[in-house]
Coordinates of C-alpha atoms and ligand atoms in Angstrom, one line a residue:
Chain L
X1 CA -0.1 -20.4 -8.7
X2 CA 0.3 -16.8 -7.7
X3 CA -1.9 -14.4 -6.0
X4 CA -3.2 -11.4 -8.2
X5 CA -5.4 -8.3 -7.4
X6 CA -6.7 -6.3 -10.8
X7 CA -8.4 -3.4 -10.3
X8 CA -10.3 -2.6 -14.0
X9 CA -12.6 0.7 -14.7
X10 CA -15.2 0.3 -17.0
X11 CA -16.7 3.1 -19.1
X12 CA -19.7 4.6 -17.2
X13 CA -21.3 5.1 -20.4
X14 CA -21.7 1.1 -20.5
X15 CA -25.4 0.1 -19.8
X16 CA -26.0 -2.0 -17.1
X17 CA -25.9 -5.4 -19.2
X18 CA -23.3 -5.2 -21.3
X19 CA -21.2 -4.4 -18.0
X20 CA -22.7 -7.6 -16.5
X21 CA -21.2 -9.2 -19.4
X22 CA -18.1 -7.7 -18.8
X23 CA -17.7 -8.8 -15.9
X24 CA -18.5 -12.2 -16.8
X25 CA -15.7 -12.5 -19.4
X26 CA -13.1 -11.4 -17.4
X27 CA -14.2 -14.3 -14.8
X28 CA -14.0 -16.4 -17.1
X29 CA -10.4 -15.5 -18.9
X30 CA -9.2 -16.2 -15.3
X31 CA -11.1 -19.3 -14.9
X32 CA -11.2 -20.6 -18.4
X33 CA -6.7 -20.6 -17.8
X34 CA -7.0 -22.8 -14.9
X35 CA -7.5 -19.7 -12.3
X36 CA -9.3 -19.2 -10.0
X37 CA -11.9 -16.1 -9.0
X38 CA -11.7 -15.5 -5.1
X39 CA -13.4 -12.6 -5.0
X40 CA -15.2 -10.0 -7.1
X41 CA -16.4 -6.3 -5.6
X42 CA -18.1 -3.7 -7.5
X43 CA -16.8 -0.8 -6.1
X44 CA -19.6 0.8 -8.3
X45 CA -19.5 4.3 -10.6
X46 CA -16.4 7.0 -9.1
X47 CA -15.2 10.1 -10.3
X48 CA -11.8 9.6 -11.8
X49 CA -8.7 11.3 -9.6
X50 CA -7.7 12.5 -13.5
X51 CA -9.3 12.7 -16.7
X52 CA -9.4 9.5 -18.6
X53 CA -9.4 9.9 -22.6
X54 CA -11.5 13.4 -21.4
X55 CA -13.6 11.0 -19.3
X56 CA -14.1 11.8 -15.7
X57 CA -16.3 9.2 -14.2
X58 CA -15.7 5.1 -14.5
X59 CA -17.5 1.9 -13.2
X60 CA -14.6 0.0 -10.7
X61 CA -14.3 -3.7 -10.3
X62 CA -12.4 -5.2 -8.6
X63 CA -11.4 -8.8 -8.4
X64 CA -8.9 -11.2 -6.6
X65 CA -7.8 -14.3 -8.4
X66 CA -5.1 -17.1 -8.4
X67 CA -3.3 -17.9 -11.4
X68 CA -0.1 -19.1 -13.1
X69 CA 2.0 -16.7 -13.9
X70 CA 1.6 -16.1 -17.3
X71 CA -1.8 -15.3 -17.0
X72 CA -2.1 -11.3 -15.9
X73 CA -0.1 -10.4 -19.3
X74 CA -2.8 -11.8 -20.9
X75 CA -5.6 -10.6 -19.2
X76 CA -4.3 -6.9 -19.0
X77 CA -3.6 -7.7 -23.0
X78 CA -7.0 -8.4 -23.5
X79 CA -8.6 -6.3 -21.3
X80 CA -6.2 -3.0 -22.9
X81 CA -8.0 -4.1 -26.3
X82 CA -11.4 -4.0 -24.7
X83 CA -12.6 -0.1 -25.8
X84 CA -15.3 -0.7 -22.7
X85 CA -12.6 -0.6 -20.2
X86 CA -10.7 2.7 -19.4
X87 CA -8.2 1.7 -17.5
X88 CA -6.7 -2.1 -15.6
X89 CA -3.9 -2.4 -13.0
X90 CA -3.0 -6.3 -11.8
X91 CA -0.9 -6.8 -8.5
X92 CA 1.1 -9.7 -7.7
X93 CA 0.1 -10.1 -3.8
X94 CA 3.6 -11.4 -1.9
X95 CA 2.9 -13.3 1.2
X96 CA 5.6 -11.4 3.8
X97 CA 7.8 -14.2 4.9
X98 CA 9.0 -11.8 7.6
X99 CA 6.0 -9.5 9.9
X100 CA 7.0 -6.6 11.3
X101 CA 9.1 -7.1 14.6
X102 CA 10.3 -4.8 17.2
X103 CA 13.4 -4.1 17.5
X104 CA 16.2 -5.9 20.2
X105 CA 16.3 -3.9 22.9
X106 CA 19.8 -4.4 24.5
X107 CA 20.0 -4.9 28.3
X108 CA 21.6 -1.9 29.0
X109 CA 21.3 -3.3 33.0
X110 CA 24.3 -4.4 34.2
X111 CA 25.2 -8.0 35.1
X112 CA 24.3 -9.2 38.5
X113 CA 26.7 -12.7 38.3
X114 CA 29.6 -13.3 37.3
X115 CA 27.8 -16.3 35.3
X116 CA 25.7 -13.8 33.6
X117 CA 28.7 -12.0 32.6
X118 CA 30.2 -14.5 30.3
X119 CA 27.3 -15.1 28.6
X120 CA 27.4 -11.4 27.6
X121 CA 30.8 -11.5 26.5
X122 CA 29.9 -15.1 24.2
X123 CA 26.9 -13.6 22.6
X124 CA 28.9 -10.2 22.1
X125 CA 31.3 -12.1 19.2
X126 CA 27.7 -14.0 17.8
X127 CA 25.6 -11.9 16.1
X128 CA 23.3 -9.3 17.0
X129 CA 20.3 -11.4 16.7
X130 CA 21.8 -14.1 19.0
X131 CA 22.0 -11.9 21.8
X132 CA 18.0 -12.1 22.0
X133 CA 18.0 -16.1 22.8
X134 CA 21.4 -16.1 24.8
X135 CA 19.5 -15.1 28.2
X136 CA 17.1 -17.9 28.3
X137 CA 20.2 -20.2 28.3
X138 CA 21.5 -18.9 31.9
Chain E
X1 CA 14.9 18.2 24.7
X2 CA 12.0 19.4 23.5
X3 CA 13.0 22.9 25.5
X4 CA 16.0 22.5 23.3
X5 CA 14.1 22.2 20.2
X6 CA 11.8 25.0 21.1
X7 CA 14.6 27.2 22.0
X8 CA 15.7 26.7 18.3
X9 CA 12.2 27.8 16.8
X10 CA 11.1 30.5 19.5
X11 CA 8.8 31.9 17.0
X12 CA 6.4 28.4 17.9
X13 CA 4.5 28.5 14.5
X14 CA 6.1 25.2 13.4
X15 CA 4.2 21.9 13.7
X16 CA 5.5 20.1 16.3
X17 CA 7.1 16.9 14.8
X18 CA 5.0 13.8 15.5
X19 CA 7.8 11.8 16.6
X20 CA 6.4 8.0 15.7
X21 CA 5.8 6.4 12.7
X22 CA 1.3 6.2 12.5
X23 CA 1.9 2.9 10.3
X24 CA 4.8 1.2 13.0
X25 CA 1.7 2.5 15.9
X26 CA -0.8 1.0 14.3
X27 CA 1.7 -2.6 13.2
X28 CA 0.4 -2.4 10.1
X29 CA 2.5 -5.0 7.3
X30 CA 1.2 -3.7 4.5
X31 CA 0.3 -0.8 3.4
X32 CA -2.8 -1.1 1.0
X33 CA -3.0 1.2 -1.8
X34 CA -6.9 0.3 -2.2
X35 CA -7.5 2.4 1.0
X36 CA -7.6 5.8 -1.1
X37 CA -10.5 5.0 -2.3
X38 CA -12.0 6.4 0.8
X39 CA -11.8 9.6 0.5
X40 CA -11.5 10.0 4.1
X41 CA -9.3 7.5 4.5
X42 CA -6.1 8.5 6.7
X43 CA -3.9 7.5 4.6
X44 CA -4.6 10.9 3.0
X45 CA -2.9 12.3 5.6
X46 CA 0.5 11.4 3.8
X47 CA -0.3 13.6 0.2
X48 CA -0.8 17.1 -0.2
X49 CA -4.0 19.0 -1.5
X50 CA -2.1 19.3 -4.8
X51 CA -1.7 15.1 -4.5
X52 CA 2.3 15.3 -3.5
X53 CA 3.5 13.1 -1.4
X54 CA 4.5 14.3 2.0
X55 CA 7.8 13.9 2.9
X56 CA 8.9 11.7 6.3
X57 CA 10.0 15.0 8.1
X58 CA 6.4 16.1 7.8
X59 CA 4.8 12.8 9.1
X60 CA 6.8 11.4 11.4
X61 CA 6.7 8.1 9.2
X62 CA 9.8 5.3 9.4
X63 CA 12.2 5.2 6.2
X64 CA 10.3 1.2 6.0
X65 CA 6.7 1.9 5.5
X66 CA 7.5 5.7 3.7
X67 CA 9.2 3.3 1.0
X68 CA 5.7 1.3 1.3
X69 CA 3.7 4.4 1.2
X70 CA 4.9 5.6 -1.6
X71 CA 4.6 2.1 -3.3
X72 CA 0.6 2.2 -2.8
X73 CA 0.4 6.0 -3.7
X74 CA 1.9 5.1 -6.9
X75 CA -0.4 2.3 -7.8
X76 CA -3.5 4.2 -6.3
X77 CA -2.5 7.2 -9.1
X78 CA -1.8 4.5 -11.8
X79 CA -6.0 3.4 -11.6
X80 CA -7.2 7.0 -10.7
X81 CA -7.9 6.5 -7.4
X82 CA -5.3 9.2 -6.6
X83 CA -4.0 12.5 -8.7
X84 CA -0.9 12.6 -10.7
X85 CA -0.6 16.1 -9.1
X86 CA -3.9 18.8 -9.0
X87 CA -4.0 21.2 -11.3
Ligands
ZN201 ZN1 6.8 2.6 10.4

């Protein structure tokens, strides 16, 4: 199971219920292919950045889901056959195995014992992300 | 250093260059490309009126999150939330 994000825009021309319907069937392609809907938002009716097949308004949804991975080709296949929906983007949502960390600052102070300084000179030939740990060994 | 660098642009009528990356100040990790939706959002501080994205020289913005920037800039033009470029 991955994490997805779609983003779809519905024509604003689409009464009320058969948008609700809409709505509904997309749910249900992602839950109906063992998915799962985490979250829906209406982001409601938005002018367009750019002209859409001469349209310049659109009704956004947008909705995150789980799935397997064969499921957002689908759903944007289905969705790109839907004549109610203008436009669809899906994003695969990568959980960061690394966060953002500052960078090791290198003790530019000189050694005050003669201990500390071969412990410099070890972690010098180790790599650069040794150095960080080597001080809490002295 | 800054003397120097105003030395080198006496006339003054240069933005001074914001010297830290907004997105390392703020630790932000990813860099959403839903935000645009606000239209006051301030990530629109990193396009143009015309929609261009604004190079790092202009922003002060890391090499890291400009390549992220321009990653959610992309995908905020691909569902209209952001234009392609303004007429
Ligand atoms: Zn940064």
């Amino acid at each position: 199971m991955n994490n997805y994000e779609i983003i779809y825009i519905i024509d604003a021309n689409v009464e009320e219920g058969a948008r609700k319907e809409l709505i509904e069937k997309v749910n249900g392609i992602i839950t109906n292919n063992n998915g799962e809907v985490v979250k829906v938002e209406e982001w409601g009716k938005r002018r367009l950045a750019y002209a859409i097949d001469y349209k310049t308004e659109g009704y956004y949804v947008y909705v995150a889901f789980n799935a397997e991975a064969d499921l957002p080709k689908e759903l944007s296949r289905n969705l790109g056959n839907n004549e109610s929906v203008i436009r669809s983007q899906i994003v695969k949502l990568i959980e960061k195995k690394h966060s953002v960390k500052p960078r090791p600052v290198r003790a530019a102070a000189p050694a005050e014992e003669a201990e500390a300084e071969v412990v410099e000179e070890t972690a010098a030939e180790a790599s650069v992300e040794t150095v960080e740990a080597a001080p809490a060994e002295a | 250093m800054s003397e120097d660098r105003q030395a080198r642009h006496p006339r003054g009528n240069r933005k001074p260059r914001r010297k830290v990356c907004a997105f390392c100040v703020d630790k932000i990790e990813y860099i959403d490309y839903k935000e645009f939706r606000d239209l006051n959002s301030r990530m629109r501080r990193n396009i143009n009126e015309r929609g261009k994205i604004l190079p790092r020289r202009m922003t002060g913005t890391c090499a890291k999150h400009q390549r992220q920037l321009s990653e959610a800039i992309k995908r905020a033009r691909a569902i209209a939330l952001l234009p392609y470029s303004a007429e």
